[in-house]
Short mmCIF file of the C-alpha atoms (twelve columns), coordinates in Angstrom:
data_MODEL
# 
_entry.id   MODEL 
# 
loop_
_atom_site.group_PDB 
_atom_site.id 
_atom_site.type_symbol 
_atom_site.label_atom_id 
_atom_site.label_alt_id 
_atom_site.label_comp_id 
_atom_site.label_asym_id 
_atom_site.label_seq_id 
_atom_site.Cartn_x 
_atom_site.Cartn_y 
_atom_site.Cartn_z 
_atom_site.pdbx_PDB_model_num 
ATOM 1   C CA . UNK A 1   -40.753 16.993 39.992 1 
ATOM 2   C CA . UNK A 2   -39.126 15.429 36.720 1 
ATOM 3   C CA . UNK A 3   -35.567 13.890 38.233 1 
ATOM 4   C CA . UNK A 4   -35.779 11.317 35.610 1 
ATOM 5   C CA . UNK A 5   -32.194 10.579 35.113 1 
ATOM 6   C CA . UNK A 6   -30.797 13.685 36.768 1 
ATOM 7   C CA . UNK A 7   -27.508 13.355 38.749 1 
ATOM 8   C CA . UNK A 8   -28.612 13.042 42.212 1 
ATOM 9   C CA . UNK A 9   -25.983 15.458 43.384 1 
ATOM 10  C CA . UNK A 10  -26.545 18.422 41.796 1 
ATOM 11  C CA . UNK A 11  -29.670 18.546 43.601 1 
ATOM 12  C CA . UNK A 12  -30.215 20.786 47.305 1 
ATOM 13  C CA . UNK A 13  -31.036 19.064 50.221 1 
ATOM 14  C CA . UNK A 14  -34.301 21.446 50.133 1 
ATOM 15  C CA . UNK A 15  -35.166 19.933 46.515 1 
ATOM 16  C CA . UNK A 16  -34.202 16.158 47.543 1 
ATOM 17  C CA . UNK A 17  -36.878 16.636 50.851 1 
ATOM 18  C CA . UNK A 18  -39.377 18.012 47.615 1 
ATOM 19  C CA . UNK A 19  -38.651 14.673 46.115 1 
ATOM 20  C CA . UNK A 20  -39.032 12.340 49.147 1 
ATOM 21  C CA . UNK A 21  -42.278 14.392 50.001 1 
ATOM 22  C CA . UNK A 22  -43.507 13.907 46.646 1 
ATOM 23  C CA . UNK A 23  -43.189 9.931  46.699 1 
ATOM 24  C CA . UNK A 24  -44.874 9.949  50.217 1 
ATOM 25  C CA . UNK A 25  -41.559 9.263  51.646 1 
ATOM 26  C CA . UNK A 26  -40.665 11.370 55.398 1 
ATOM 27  C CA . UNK A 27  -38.407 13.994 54.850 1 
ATOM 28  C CA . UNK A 28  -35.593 12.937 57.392 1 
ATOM 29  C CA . UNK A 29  -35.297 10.380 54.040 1 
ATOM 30  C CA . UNK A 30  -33.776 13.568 52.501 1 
ATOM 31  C CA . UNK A 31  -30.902 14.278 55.363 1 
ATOM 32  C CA . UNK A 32  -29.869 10.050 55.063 1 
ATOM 33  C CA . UNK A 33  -29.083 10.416 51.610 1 
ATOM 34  C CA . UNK A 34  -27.623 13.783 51.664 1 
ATOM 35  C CA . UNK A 35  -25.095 12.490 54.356 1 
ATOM 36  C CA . UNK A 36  -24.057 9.679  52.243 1 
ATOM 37  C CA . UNK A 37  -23.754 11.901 49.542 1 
ATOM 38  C CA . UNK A 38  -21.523 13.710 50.840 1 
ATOM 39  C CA . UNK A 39  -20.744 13.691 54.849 1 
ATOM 40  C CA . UNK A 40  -19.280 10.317 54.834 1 
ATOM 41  C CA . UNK A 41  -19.179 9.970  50.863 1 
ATOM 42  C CA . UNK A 42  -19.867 6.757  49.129 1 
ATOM 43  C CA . UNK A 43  -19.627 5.698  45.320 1 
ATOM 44  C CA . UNK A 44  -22.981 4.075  45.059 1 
ATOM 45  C CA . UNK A 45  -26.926 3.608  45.928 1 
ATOM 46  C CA . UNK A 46  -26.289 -0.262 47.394 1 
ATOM 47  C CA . UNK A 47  -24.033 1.289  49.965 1 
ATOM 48  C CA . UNK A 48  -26.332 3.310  51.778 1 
ATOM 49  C CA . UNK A 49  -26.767 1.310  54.189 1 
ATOM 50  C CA . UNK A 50  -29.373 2.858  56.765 1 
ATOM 51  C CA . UNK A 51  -31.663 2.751  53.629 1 
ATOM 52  C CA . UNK A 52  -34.165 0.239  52.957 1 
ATOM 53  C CA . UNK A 53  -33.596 -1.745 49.834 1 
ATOM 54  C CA . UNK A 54  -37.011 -0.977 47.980 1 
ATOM 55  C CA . UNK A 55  -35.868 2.938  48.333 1 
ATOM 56  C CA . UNK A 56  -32.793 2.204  46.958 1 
ATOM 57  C CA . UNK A 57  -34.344 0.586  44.081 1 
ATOM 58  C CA . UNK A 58  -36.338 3.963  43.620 1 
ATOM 59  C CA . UNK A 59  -33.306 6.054  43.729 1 
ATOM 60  C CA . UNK A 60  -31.776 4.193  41.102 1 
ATOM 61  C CA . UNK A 61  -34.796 4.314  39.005 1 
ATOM 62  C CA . UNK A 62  -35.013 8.331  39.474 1 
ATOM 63  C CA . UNK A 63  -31.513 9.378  39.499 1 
ATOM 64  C CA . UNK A 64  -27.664 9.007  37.936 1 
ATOM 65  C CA . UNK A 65  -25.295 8.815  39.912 1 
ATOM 66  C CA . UNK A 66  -21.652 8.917  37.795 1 
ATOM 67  C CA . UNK A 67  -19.434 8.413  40.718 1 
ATOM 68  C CA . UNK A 68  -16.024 8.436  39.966 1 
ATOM 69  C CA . UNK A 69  -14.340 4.344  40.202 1 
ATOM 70  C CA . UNK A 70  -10.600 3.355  40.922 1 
ATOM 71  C CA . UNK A 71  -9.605  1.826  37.986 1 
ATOM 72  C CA . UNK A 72  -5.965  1.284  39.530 1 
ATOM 73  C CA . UNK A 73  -3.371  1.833  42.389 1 
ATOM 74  C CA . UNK A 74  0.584   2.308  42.351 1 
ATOM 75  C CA . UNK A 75  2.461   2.570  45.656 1 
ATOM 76  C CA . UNK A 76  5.868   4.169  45.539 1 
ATOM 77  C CA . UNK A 77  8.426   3.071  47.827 1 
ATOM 78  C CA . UNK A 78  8.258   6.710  49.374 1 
ATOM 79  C CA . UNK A 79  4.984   6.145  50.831 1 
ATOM 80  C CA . UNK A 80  3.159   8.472  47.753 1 
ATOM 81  C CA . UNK A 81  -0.057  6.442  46.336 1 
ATOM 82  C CA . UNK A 82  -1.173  7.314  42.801 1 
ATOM 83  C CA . UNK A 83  -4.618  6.405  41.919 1 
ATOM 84  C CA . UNK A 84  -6.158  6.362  38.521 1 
ATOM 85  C CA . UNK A 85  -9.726  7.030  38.409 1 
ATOM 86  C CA . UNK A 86  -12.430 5.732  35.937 1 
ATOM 87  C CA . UNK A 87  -15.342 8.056  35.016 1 
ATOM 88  C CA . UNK A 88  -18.765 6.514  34.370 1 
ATOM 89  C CA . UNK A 89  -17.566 6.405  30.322 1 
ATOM 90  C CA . UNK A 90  -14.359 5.040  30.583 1 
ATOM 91  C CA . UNK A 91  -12.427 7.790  30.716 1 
ATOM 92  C CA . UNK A 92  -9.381  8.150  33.164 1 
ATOM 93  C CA . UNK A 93  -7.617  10.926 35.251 1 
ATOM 94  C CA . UNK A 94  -5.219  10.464 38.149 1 
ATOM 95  C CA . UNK A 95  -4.853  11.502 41.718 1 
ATOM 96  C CA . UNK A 96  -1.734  11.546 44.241 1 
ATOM 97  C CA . UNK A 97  -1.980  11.065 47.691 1 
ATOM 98  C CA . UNK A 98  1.415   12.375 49.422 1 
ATOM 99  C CA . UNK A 99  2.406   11.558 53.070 1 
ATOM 100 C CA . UNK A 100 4.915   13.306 54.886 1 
ATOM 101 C CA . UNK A 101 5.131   13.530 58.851 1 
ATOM 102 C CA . UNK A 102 3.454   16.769 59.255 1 
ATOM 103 C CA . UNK A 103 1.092   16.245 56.108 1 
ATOM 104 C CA . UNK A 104 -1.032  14.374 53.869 1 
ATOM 105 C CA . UNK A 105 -1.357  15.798 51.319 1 
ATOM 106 C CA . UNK A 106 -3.934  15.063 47.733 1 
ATOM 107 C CA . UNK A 107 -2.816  16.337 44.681 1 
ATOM 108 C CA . UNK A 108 -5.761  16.335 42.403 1 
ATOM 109 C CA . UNK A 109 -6.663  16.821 38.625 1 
ATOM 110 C CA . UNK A 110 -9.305  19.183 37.126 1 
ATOM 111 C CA . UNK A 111 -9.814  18.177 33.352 1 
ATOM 112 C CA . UNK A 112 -9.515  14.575 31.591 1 
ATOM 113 C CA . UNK A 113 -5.782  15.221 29.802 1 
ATOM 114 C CA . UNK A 114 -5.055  19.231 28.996 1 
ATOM 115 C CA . UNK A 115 -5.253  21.872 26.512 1 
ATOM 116 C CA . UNK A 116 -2.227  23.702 27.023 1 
ATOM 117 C CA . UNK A 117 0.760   21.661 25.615 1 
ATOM 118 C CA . UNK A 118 3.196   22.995 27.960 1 
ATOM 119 C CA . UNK A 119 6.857   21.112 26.825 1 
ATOM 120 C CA . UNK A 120 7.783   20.147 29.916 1 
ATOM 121 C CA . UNK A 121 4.643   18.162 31.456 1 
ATOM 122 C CA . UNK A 122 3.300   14.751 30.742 1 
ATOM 123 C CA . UNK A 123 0.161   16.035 30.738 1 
ATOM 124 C CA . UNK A 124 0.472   18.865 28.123 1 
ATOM 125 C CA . UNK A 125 1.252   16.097 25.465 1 
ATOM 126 C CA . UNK A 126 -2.197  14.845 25.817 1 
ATOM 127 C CA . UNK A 127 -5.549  15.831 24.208 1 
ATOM 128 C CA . UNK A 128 -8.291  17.167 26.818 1 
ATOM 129 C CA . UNK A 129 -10.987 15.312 26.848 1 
ATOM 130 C CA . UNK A 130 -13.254 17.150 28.932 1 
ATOM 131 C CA . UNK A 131 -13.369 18.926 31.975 1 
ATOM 132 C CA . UNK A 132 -14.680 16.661 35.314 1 
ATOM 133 C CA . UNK A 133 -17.227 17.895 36.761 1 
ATOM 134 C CA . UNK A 134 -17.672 19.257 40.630 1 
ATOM 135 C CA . UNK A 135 -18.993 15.487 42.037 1 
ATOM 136 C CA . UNK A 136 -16.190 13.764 40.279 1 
ATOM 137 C CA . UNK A 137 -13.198 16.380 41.510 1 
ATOM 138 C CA . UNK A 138 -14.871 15.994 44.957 1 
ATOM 139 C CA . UNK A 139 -14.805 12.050 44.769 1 
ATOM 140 C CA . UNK A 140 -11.210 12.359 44.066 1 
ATOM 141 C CA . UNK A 141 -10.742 14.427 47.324 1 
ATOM 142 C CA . UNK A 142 -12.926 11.600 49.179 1 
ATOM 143 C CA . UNK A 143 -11.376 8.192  47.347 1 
ATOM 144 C CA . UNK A 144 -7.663  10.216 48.649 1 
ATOM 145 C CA . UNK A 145 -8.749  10.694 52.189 1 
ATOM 146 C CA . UNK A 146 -10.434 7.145  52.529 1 
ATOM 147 C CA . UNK A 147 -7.063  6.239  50.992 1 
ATOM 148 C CA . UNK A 148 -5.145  8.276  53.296 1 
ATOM 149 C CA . UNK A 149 -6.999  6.893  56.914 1 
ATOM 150 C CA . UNK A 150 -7.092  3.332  55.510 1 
ATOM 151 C CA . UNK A 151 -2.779  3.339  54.811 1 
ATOM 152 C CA . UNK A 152 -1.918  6.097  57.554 1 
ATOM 153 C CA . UNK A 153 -4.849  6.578  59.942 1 
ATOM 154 C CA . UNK A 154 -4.995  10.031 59.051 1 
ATOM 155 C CA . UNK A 155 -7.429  12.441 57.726 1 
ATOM 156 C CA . UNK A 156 -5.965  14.586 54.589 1 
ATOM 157 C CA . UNK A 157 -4.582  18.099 56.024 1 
ATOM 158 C CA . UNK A 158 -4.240  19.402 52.331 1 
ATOM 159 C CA . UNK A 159 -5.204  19.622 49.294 1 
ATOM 160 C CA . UNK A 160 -3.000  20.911 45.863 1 
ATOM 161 C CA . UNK A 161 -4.638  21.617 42.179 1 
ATOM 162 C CA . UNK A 162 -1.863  20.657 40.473 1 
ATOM 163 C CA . UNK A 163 -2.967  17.286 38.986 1 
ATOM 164 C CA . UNK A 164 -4.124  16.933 35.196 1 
ATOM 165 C CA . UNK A 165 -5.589  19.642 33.545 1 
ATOM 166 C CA . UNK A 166 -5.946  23.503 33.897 1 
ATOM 167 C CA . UNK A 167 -8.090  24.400 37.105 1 
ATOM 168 C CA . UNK A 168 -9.016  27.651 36.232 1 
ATOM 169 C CA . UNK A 169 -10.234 26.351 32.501 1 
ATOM 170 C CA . UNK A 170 -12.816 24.816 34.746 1 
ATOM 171 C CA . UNK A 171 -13.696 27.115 36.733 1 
ATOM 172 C CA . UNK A 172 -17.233 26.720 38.216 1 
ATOM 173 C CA . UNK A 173 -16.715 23.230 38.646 1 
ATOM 174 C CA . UNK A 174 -13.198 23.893 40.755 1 
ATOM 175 C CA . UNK A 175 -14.957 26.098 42.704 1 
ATOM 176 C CA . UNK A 176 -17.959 24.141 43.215 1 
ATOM 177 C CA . UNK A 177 -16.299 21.383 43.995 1 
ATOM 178 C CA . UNK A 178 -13.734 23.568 46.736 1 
ATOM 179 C CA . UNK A 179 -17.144 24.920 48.001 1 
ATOM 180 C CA . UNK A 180 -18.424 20.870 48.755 1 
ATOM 181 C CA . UNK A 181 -14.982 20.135 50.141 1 
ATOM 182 C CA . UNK A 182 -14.777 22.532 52.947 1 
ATOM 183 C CA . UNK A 183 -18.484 22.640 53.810 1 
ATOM 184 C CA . UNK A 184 -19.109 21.778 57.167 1 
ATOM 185 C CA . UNK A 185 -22.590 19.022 55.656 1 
ATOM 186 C CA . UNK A 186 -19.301 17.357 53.530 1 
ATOM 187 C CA . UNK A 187 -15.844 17.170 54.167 1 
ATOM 188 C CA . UNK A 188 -15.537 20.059 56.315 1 
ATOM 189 C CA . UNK A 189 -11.603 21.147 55.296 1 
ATOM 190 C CA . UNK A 190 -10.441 24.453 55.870 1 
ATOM 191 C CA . UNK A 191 -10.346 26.079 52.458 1 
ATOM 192 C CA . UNK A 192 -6.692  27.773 53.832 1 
ATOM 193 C CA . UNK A 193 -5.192  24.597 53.614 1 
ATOM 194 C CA . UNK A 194 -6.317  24.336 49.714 1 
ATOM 195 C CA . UNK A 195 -4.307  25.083 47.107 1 
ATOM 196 C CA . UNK A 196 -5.449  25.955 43.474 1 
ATOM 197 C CA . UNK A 197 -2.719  25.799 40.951 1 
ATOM 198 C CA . UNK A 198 -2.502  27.870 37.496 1 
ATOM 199 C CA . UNK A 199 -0.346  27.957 34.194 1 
ATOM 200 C CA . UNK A 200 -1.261  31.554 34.351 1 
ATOM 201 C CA . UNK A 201 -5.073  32.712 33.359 1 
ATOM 202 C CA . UNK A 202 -5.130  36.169 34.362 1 
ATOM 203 C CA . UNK A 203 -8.930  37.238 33.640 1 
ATOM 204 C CA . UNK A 204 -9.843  34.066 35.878 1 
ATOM 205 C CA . UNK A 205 -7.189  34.910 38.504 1 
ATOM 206 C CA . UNK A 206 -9.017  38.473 38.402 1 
ATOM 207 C CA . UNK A 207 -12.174 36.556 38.834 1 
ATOM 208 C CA . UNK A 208 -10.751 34.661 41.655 1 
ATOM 209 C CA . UNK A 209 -10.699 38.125 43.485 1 
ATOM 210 C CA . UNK A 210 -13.903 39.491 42.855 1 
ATOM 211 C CA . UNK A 211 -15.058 35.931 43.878 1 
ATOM 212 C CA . UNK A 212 -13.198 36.689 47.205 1 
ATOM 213 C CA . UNK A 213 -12.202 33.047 47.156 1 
ATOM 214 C CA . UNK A 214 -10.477 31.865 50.504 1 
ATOM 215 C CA . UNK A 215 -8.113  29.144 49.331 1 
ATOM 216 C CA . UNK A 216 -4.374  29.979 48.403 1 
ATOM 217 C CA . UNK A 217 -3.373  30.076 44.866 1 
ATOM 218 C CA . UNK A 218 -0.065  29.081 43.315 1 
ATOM 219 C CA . UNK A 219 1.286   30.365 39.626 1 
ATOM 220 C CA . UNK A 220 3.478   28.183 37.465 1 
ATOM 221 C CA . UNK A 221 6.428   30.802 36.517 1 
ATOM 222 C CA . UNK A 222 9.142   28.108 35.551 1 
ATOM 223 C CA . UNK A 223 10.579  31.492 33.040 1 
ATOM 224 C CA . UNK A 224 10.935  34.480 34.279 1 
ATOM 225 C CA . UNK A 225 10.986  36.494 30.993 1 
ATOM 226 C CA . UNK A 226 8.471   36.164 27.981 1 
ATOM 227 C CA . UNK A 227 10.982  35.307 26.053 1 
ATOM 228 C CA . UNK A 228 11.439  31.782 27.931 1 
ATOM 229 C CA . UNK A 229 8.517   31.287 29.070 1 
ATOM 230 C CA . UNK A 230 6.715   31.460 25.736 1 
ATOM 231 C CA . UNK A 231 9.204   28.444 24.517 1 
ATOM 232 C CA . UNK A 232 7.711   26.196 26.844 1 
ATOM 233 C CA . UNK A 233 4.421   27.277 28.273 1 
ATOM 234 C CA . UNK A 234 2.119   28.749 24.816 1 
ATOM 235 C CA . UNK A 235 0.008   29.950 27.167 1 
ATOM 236 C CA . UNK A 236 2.317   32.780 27.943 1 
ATOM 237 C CA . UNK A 237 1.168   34.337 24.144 1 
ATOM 238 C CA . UNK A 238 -2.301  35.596 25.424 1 
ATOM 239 C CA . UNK A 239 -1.346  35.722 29.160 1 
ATOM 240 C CA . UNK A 240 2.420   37.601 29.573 1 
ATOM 241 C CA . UNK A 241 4.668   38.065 32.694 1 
ATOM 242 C CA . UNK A 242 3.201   41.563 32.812 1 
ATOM 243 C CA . UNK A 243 -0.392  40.576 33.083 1 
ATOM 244 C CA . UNK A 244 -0.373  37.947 35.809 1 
ATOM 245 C CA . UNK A 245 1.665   40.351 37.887 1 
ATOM 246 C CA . UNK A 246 -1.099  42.623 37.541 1 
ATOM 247 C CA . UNK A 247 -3.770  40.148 38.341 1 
ATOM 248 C CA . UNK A 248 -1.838  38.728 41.244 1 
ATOM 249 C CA . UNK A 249 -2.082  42.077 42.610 1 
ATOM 250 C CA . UNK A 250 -5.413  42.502 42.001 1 
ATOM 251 C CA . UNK A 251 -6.078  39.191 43.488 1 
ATOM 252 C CA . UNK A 252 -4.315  39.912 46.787 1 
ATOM 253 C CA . UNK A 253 -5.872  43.152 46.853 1 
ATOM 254 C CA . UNK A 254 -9.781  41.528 46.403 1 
ATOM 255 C CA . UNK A 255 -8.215  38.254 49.236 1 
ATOM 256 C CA . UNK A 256 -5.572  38.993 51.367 1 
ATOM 257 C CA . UNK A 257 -4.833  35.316 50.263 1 
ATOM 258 C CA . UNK A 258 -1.058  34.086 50.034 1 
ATOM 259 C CA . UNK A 259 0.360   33.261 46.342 1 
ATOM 260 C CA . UNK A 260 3.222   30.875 45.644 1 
ATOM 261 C CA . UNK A 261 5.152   30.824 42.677 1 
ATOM 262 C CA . UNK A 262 6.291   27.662 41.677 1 
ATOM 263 C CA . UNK A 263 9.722   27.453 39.348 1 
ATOM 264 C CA . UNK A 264 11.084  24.232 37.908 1 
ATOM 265 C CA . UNK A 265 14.556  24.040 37.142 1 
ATOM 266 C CA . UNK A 266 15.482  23.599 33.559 1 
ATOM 267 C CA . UNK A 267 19.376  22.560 32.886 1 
ATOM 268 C CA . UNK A 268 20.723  25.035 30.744 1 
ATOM 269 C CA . UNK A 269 17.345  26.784 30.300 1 
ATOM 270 C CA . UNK A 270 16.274  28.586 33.043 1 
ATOM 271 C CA . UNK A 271 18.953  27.865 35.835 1 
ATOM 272 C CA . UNK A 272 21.747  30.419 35.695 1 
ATOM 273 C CA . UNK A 273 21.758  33.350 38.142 1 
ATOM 274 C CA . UNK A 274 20.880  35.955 35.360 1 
ATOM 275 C CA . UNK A 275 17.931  33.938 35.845 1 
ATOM 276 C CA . UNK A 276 17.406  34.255 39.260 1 
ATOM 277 C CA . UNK A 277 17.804  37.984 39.212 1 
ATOM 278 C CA . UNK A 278 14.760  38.071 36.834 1 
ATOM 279 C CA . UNK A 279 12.426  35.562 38.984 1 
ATOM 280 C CA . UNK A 280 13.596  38.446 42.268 1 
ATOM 281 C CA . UNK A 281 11.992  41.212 40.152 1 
ATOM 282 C CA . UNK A 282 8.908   39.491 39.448 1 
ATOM 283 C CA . UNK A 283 8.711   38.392 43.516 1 
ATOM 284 C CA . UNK A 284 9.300   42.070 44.551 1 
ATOM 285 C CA . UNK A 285 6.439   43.048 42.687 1 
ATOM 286 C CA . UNK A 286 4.207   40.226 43.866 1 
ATOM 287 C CA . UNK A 287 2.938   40.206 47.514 1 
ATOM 288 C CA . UNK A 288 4.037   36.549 46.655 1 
ATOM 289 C CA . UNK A 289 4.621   34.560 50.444 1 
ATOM 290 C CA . UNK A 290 6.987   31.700 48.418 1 
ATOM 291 C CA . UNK A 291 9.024   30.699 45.645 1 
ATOM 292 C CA . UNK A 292 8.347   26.374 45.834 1 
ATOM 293 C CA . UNK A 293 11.617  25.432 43.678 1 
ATOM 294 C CA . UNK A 294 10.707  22.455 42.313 1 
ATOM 295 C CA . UNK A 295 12.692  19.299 40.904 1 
ATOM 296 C CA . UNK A 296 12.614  18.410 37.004 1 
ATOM 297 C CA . UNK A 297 10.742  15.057 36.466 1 
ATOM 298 C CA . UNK A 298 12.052  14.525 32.824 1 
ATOM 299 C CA . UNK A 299 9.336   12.532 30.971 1 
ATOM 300 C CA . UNK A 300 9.797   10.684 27.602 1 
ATOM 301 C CA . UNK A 301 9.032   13.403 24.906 1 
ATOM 302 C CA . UNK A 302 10.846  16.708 26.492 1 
ATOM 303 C CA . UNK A 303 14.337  17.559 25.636 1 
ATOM 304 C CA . UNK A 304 14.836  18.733 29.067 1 
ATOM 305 C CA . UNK A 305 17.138  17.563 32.014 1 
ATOM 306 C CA . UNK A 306 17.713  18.490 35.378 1 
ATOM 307 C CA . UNK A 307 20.756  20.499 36.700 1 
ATOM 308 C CA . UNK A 308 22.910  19.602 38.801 1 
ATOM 309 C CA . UNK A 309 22.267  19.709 42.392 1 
ATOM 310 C CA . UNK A 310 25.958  22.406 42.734 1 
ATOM 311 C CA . UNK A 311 23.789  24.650 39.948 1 
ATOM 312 C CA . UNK A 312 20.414  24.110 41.956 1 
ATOM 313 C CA . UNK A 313 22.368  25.167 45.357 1 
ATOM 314 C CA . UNK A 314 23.626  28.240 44.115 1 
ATOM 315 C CA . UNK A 315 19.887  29.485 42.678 1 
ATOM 316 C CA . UNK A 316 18.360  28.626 46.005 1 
ATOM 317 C CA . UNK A 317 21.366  30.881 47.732 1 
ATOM 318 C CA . UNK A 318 21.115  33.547 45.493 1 
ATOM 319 C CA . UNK A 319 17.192  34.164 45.787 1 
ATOM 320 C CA . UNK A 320 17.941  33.840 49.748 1 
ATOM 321 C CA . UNK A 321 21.131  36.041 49.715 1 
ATOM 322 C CA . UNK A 322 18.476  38.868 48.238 1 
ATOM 323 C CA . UNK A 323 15.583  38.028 50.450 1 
ATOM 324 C CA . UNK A 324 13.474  35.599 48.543 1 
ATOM 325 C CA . UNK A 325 11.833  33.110 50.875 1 
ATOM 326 C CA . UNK A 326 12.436  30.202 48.793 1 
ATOM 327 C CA . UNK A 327 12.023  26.341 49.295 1 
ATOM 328 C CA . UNK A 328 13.152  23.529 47.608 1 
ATOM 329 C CA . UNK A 329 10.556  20.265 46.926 1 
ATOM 330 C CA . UNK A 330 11.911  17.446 46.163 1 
ATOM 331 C CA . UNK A 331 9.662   15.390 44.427 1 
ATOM 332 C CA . UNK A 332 7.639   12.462 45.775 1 
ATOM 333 C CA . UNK A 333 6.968   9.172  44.061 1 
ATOM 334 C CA . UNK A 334 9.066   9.096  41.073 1 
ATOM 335 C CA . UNK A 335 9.200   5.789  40.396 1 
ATOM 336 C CA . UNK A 336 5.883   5.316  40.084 1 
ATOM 337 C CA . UNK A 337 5.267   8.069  37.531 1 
ATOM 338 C CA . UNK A 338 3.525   10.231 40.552 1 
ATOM 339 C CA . UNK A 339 5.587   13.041 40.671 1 
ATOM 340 C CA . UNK A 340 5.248   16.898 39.337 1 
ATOM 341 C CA . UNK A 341 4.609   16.826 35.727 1 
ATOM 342 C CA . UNK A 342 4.617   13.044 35.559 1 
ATOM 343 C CA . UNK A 343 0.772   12.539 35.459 1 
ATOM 344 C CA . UNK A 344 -0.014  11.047 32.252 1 
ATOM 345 C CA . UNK A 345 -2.343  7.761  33.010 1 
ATOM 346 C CA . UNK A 346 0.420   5.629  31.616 1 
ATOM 347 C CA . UNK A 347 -0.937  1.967  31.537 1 
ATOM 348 C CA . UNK A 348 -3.841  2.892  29.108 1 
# 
């Protein structure tokens, strides 16, 4: 078996017994690592600490192993931790950890920068690198929860896709990584309290369904006619309102799984009740659960600003005067940069 160099998790725990068998090694060999790898997850070979040196040393020489580094940490004075990770060559993406009472919560990126340039994200303004892969999204998800039970000496309860970068653009690797996450041999999370975020992809939110994925999936409206919604998300050109209705319904249909829309408030943009009466005729025709309202982060290069909190009031009434079940987030670790939109590994 050639493992020369080969990332030593991408490989079974069937093929890493065929390579501990094959170097005379026992096979139970094969169960130590693979716990390390991924039960109680650590960043290196030196750490494994049940592990005799001299097998160490042969790992190395056999296999990568590009674990994801923190490169830095920024603690807000809400409690919210923002962490920027370092990929084996240099290049850096960022993770939020957010606490609240009931929840801790990781909000996690999918590609190194974006590709889809929407106006009103930090994110959008930067080139995309490259997509991470499913080891690297997954160290993320453990770095957060060590993170999490080192500050608040608790466990993460969820998990949101709404870091850098479009998750369904990387699709195998989101769901690869989702499928580590929530096995029971890794970090064993329910995939119902995972969240997977979208700009709006709707042949991949069609593939969700046929996938019969389990985790809950969220669309980023923020316009609720093409119109609008082309001005600041470009995606909206080859994916319309009309189309992600149609393959949120088919996604429901393949699922049962609840959808969110998420709508940030624009001043003067997409705020009035007009407004409102449009995002109610796109929920009516969406088995949607929730409408997350969300708080404008303005960010250096948009033109945008956030209403007023009188103008913010009377959307949230509205949509709940005609039924809407609609909730307001206030955002989380804006002074550090941390917050929705926000993400842009400022610091470089």
């Amino acid at each position: 078996m050639n493992t020369k160099q080969q990332n030593i998790r991408t490989l079974s725990l069937t093929e890493l017994e065929d390579y501990f068998l094959s170097i005379g090694e026992k096979k139970f060999r094969a169960r130590q690592v693979y716990d390390w790898l991924w039960l109680k997850p650590v960043q290196s070979f030196e750490a494994m600490s049940n592990i005799s040196k001299e097998l160490r040393q042969k790992l190395q020489h056999a296999f990568q192993f590009p674990a994801l580094g923190v490169d830095m940490t920024q603690h807000s004075e809400d409690g919210t931790i923002k962490t920027r990770f370092k990929t084996v060559e240099g290049h850096l993406t960022e993770g939020v950890l957010i606490p609240t009472d009931e929840r801790k919560t990781a909000c996690v990126s999918s590609q190194i920068g974006c590709s889809l340039s929407c106006k009103f994200c930090a994110t959008g303004y930067m080139e995309r690198k490259r997509n991470l892969s499913f080891d690297e999204i997954f160290d993320e998800v453990a770095l957060i929860n060590q993170q999490s039970l080192e500050v608040y000496d608790k466990k993460l309860t969820n998990i949101v896709f709404m870091g850098m970068g479009e998750p369904l653009l990387n699709y195998r690797n989101v769901l690869k990584a989702i499928e580590k996450i929530t096995s029971p041999d890794a970090l064993g999370m329910s995939p119902r309290r995972i969240t997977v975020s979208t700009a709006g992809v709707a042949k991949q939110i069609r593939q969700l369904g046929d996938d019969q994925v389990k985790f809950k999936l969220a669309l980023s409206l923020h316009a609720a006619n093409d119109k609008k919604r082309h001005e600041i998300m470009p995606i909206n050109d080859s994916n319309n309102i009309q189309s992600l209705i149609e393959a949120l319904n088919y996604f429901y249909k393949q699922t049962k799984n609840e959808i969110t829309f998420e709508y940030i408030l624009f001043n003067n943009f997409n705020d009035s009740l007009e407004d409102a009466d449009e995002l109610i005729k796109i929920y009516r025709q969406v088995p949607a659960d929730l409408v997350n309202l969300i708080e404008y982060n303005p960010i250096a290069f948009a033109k945008f600003t956030k209403p007023s909190e009188e103008k913010v009031d009377a959307f949230m009434h509205h949509l709940e005067k005609n039924r809407v079940n609609a909730r307001l987030r206030r955002s989380r670790g804006k002074d550090i940069d941390a917050a929705c939109g926000q993400l842009a590994n400022k610091g470089n």
